[in-house]
Tab-separated table of C-alpha atoms in Angstrom:
chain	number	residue	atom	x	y	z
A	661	UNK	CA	4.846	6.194	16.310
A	662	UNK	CA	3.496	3.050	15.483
A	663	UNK	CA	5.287	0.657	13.138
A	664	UNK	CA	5.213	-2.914	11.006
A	665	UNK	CA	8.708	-4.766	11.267
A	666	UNK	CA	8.553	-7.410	8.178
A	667	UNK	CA	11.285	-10.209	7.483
A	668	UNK	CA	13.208	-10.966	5.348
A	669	UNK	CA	13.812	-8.185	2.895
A	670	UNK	CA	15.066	-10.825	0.512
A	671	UNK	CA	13.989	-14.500	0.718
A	672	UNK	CA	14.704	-16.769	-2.618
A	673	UNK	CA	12.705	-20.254	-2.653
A	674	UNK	CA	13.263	-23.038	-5.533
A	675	UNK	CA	10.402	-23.324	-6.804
A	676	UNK	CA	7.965	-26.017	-5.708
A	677	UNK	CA	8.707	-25.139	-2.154
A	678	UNK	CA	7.279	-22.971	0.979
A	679	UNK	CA	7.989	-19.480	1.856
A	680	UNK	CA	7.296	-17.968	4.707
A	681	UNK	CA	7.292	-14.093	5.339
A	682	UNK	CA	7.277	-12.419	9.079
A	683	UNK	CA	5.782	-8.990	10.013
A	684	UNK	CA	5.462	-7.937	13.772
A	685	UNK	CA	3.857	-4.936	14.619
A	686	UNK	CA	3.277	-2.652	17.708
A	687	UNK	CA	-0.021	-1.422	17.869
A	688	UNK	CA	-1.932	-3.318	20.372
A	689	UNK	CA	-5.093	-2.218	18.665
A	690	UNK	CA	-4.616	-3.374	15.560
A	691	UNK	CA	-7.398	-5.257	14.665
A	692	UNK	CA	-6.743	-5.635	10.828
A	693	UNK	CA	-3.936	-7.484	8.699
A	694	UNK	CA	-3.821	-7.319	5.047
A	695	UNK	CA	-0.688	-8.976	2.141
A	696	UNK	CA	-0.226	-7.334	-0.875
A	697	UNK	CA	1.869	-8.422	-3.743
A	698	UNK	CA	2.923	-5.874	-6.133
A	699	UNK	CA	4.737	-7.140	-9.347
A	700	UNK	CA	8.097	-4.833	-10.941
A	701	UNK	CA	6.162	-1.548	-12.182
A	702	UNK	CA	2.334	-2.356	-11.016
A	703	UNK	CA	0.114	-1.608	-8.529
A	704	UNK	CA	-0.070	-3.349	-5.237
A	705	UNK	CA	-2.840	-5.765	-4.801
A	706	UNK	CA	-4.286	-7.381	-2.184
A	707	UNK	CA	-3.769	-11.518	-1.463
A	708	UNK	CA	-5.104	-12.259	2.168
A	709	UNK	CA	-6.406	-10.142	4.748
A	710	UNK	CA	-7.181	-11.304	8.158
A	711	UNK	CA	-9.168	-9.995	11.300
A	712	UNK	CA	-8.126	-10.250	14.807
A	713	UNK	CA	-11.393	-12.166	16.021
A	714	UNK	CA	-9.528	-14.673	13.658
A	715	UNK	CA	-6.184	-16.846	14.173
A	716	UNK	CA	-5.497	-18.597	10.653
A	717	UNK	CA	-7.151	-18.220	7.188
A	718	UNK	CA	-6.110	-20.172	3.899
A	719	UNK	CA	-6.982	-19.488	0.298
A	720	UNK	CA	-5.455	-22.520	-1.659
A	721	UNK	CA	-1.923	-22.004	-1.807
A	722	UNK	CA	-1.842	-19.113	0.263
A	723	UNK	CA	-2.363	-18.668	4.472
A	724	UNK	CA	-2.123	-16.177	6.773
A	725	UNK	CA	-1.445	-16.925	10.631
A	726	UNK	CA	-1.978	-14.210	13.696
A	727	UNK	CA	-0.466	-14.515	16.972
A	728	UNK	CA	-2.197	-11.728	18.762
A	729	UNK	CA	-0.331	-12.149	22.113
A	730	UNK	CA	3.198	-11.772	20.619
A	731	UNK	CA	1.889	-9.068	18.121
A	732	UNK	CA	3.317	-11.356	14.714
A	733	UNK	CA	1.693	-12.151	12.010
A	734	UNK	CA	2.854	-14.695	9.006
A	735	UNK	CA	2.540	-15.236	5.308
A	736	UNK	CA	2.836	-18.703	4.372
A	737	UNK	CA	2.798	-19.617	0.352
A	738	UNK	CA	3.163	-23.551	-0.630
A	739	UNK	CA	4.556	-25.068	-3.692
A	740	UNK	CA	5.494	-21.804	-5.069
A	741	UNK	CA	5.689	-20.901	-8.599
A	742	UNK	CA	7.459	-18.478	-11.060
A	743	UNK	CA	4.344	-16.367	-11.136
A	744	UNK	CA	4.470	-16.030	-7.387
A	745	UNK	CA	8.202	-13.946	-7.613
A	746	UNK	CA	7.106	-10.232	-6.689
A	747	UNK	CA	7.616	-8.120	-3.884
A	748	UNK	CA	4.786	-8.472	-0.605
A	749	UNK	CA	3.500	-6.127	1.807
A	750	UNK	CA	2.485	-6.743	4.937
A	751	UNK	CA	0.199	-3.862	7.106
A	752	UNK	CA	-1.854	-3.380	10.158
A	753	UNK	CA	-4.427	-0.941	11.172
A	754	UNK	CA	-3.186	1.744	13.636
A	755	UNK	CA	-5.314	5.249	14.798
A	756	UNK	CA	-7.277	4.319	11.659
A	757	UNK	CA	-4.146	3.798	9.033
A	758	UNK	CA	-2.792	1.200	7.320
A	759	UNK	CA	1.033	1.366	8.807
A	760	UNK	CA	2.811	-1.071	6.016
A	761	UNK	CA	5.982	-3.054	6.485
A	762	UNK	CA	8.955	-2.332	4.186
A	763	UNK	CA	8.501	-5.400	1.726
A	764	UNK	CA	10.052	-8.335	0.946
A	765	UNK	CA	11.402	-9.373	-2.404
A	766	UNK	CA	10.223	-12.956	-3.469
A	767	UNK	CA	12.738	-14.841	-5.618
A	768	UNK	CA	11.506	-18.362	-6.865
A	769	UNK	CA	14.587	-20.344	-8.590
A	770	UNK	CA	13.729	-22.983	-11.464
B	354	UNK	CA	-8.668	-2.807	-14.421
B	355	UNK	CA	-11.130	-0.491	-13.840
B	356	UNK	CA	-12.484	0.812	-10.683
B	357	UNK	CA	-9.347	3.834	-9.680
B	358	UNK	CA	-7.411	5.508	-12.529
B	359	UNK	CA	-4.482	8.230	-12.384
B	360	UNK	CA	-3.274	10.152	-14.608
B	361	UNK	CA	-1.021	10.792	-16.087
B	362	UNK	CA	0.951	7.572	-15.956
B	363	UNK	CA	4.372	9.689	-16.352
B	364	UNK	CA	4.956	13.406	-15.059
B	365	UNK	CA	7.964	15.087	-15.865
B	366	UNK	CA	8.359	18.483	-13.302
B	367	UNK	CA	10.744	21.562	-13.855
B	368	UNK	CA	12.216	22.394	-10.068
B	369	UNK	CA	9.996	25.086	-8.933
B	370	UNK	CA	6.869	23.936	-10.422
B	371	UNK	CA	3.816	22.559	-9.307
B	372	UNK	CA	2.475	19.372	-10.412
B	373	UNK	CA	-1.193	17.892	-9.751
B	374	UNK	CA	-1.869	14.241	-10.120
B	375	UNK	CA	-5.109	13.020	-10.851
B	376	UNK	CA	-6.977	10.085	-8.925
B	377	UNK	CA	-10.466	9.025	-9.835
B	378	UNK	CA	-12.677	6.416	-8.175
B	379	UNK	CA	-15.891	4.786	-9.309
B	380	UNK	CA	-16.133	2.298	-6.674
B	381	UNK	CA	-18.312	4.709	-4.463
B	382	UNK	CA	-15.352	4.032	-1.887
B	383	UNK	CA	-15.622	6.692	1.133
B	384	UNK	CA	-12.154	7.026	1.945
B	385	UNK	CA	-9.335	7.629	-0.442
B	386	UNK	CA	-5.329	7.692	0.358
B	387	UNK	CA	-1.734	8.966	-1.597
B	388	UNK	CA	1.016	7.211	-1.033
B	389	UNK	CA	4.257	7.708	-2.106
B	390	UNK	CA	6.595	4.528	-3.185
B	391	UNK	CA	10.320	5.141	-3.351
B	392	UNK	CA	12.508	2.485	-5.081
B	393	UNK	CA	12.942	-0.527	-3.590
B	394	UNK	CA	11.198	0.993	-1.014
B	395	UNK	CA	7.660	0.112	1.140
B	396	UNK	CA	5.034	2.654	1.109
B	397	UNK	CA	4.524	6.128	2.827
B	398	UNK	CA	1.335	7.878	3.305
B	399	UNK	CA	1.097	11.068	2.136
B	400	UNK	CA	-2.838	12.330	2.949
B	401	UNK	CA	-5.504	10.343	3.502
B	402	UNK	CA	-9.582	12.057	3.080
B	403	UNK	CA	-12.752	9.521	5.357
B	404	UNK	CA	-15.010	11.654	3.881
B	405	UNK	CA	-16.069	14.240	1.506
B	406	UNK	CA	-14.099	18.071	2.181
B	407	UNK	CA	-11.887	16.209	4.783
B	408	UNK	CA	-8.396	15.355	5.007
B	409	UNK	CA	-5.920	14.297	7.564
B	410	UNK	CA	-2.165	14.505	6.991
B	411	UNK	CA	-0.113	11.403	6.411
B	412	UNK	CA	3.994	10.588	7.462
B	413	UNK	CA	5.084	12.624	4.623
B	414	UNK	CA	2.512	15.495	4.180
B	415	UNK	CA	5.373	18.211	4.094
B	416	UNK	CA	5.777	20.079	0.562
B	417	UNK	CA	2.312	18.396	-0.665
B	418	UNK	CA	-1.566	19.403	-0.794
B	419	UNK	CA	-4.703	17.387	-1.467
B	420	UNK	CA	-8.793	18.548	-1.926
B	421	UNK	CA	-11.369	16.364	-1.489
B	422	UNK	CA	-14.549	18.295	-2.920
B	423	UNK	CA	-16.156	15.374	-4.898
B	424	UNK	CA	-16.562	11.877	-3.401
B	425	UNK	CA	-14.722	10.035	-6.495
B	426	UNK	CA	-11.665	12.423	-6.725
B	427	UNK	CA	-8.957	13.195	-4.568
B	428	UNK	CA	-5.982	15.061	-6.426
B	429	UNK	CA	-2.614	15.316	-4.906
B	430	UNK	CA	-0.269	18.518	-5.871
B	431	UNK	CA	3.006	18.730	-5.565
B	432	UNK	CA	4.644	21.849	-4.637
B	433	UNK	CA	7.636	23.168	-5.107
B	434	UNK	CA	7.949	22.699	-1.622
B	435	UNK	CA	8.895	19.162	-1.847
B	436	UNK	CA	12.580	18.962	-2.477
B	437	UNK	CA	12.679	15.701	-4.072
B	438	UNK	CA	9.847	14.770	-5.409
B	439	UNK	CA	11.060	11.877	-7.793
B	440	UNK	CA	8.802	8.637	-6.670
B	441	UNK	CA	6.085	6.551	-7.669
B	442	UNK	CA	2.622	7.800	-6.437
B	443	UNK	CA	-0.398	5.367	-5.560
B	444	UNK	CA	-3.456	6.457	-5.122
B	445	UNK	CA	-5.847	3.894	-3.535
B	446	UNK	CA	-9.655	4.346	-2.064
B	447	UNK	CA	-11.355	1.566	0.381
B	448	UNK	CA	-14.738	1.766	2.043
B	449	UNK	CA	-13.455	2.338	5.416
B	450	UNK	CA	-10.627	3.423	6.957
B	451	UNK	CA	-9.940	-0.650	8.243
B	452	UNK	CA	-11.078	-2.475	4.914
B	453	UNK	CA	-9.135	-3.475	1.520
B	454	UNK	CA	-7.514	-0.897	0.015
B	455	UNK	CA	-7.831	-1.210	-4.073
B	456	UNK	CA	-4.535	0.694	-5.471
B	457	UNK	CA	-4.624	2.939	-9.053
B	458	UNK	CA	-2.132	1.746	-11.583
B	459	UNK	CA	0.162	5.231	-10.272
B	460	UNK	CA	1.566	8.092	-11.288
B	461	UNK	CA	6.019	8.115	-11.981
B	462	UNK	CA	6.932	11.540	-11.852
B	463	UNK	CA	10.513	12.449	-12.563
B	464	UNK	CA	12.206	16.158	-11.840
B	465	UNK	CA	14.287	17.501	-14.772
């Protein structure tokens, strides 16, 4: 079946700098590409979405990039903060699903 | 936080029991979704309903059953079919199939 590859599982930033988190997926179709962040305990909740009739979109500290041809897509979060430490989701639209990478654990250091 | 509720927020289960979980909606969302989060782990689709009296089976459908009578609800049971059923449980509705998903606050159930 279809999948979502995301990496790293485990990526720890000091604080005040970039992270950057890769998912690459294999549905050729997929026309849909959501983040989620979901803190220890809560519910997952959605960050940035993007469309395939789109390459980049930015909401202040927060951008998404698509690279339709190679089938990647990247989270990119800038001058990163304590509240930003959670765990994020990455997904893509397949036969009508979401099909949702595995996660990666955000760790920002003082 | 309004919007999609469960309940309860914990479930303990004796083995050999079944176990609904509730999931509510008042978003007038079409399509609905269980998934189930193990820890440390991403998350698996269980059953997902487009519409109203349909459902189409997820990944993990094996050992659980969903209904889909009334637009805003969409309970999940557990059966005793499920071997190990210890996980978190998110419910989440969106108004298509291809649009935001908005997750409930989920359901922990434990077996004793």
């Amino acid at each position: 079946g279809e999948n979502v590859e995301q990496h790293p599982s485990t990526l720890s930033v000091q604080e005040g700098d970039s992270a950057v988190i890769k998912c690459t997926y294999s549905d050729s179709a997929s026309n849909y590409f959501p983040w989620y962040k979901q803190e220890l305990g809560k519910r997952p909740q959605l960050i940035i979405d993007i469309r395939s009739n789109v390459g980049e979109k930015k909401d202040q500290r927060i951008a998404v990039t698509l690279n339709k041809t190679a089938k990647h897509f990247s989270l990119h979060i800038t001058e990163t903060q304590p509240e930003d430490s959670a765990v994020y989701f990455c997904a893509a639209t397949s036969n009508y699903q979401l099909i949702w990478g595995a996660g990666t654990k955000l760790i920002i250091k003082p | 936080d309004g919007g999609i509720t469960q309940s309860p927020k914990y479930l303990f289960r004796k083995e050999g029991q079944n176990v609904t979980l509730s999931c509510e909606q008042n978003l007038n969302h079409d399509a609905m979704y269980w998934y189930r989060q193990d820890p440390g782990q991403g998350l698996r689709l269980i059953y997902y309903s487009q519409i109203v009296n349909d459902f189409q089976k997820g990944d993990i459908a094996e050992g659980y059953s969903v209904s889909r009578e009334k637009k805003e609800s969409f309970p999940l049971t557990v059966t005793s079919a499920q071997k190990n059923p210890t996980a978190f449980y998110l419910c989440a509705s969106s108004i298509g199939l291809t649009f935001e998903q908005f997750f409930g606050p989920g359901t922990r159930l434990t077996v004793l």
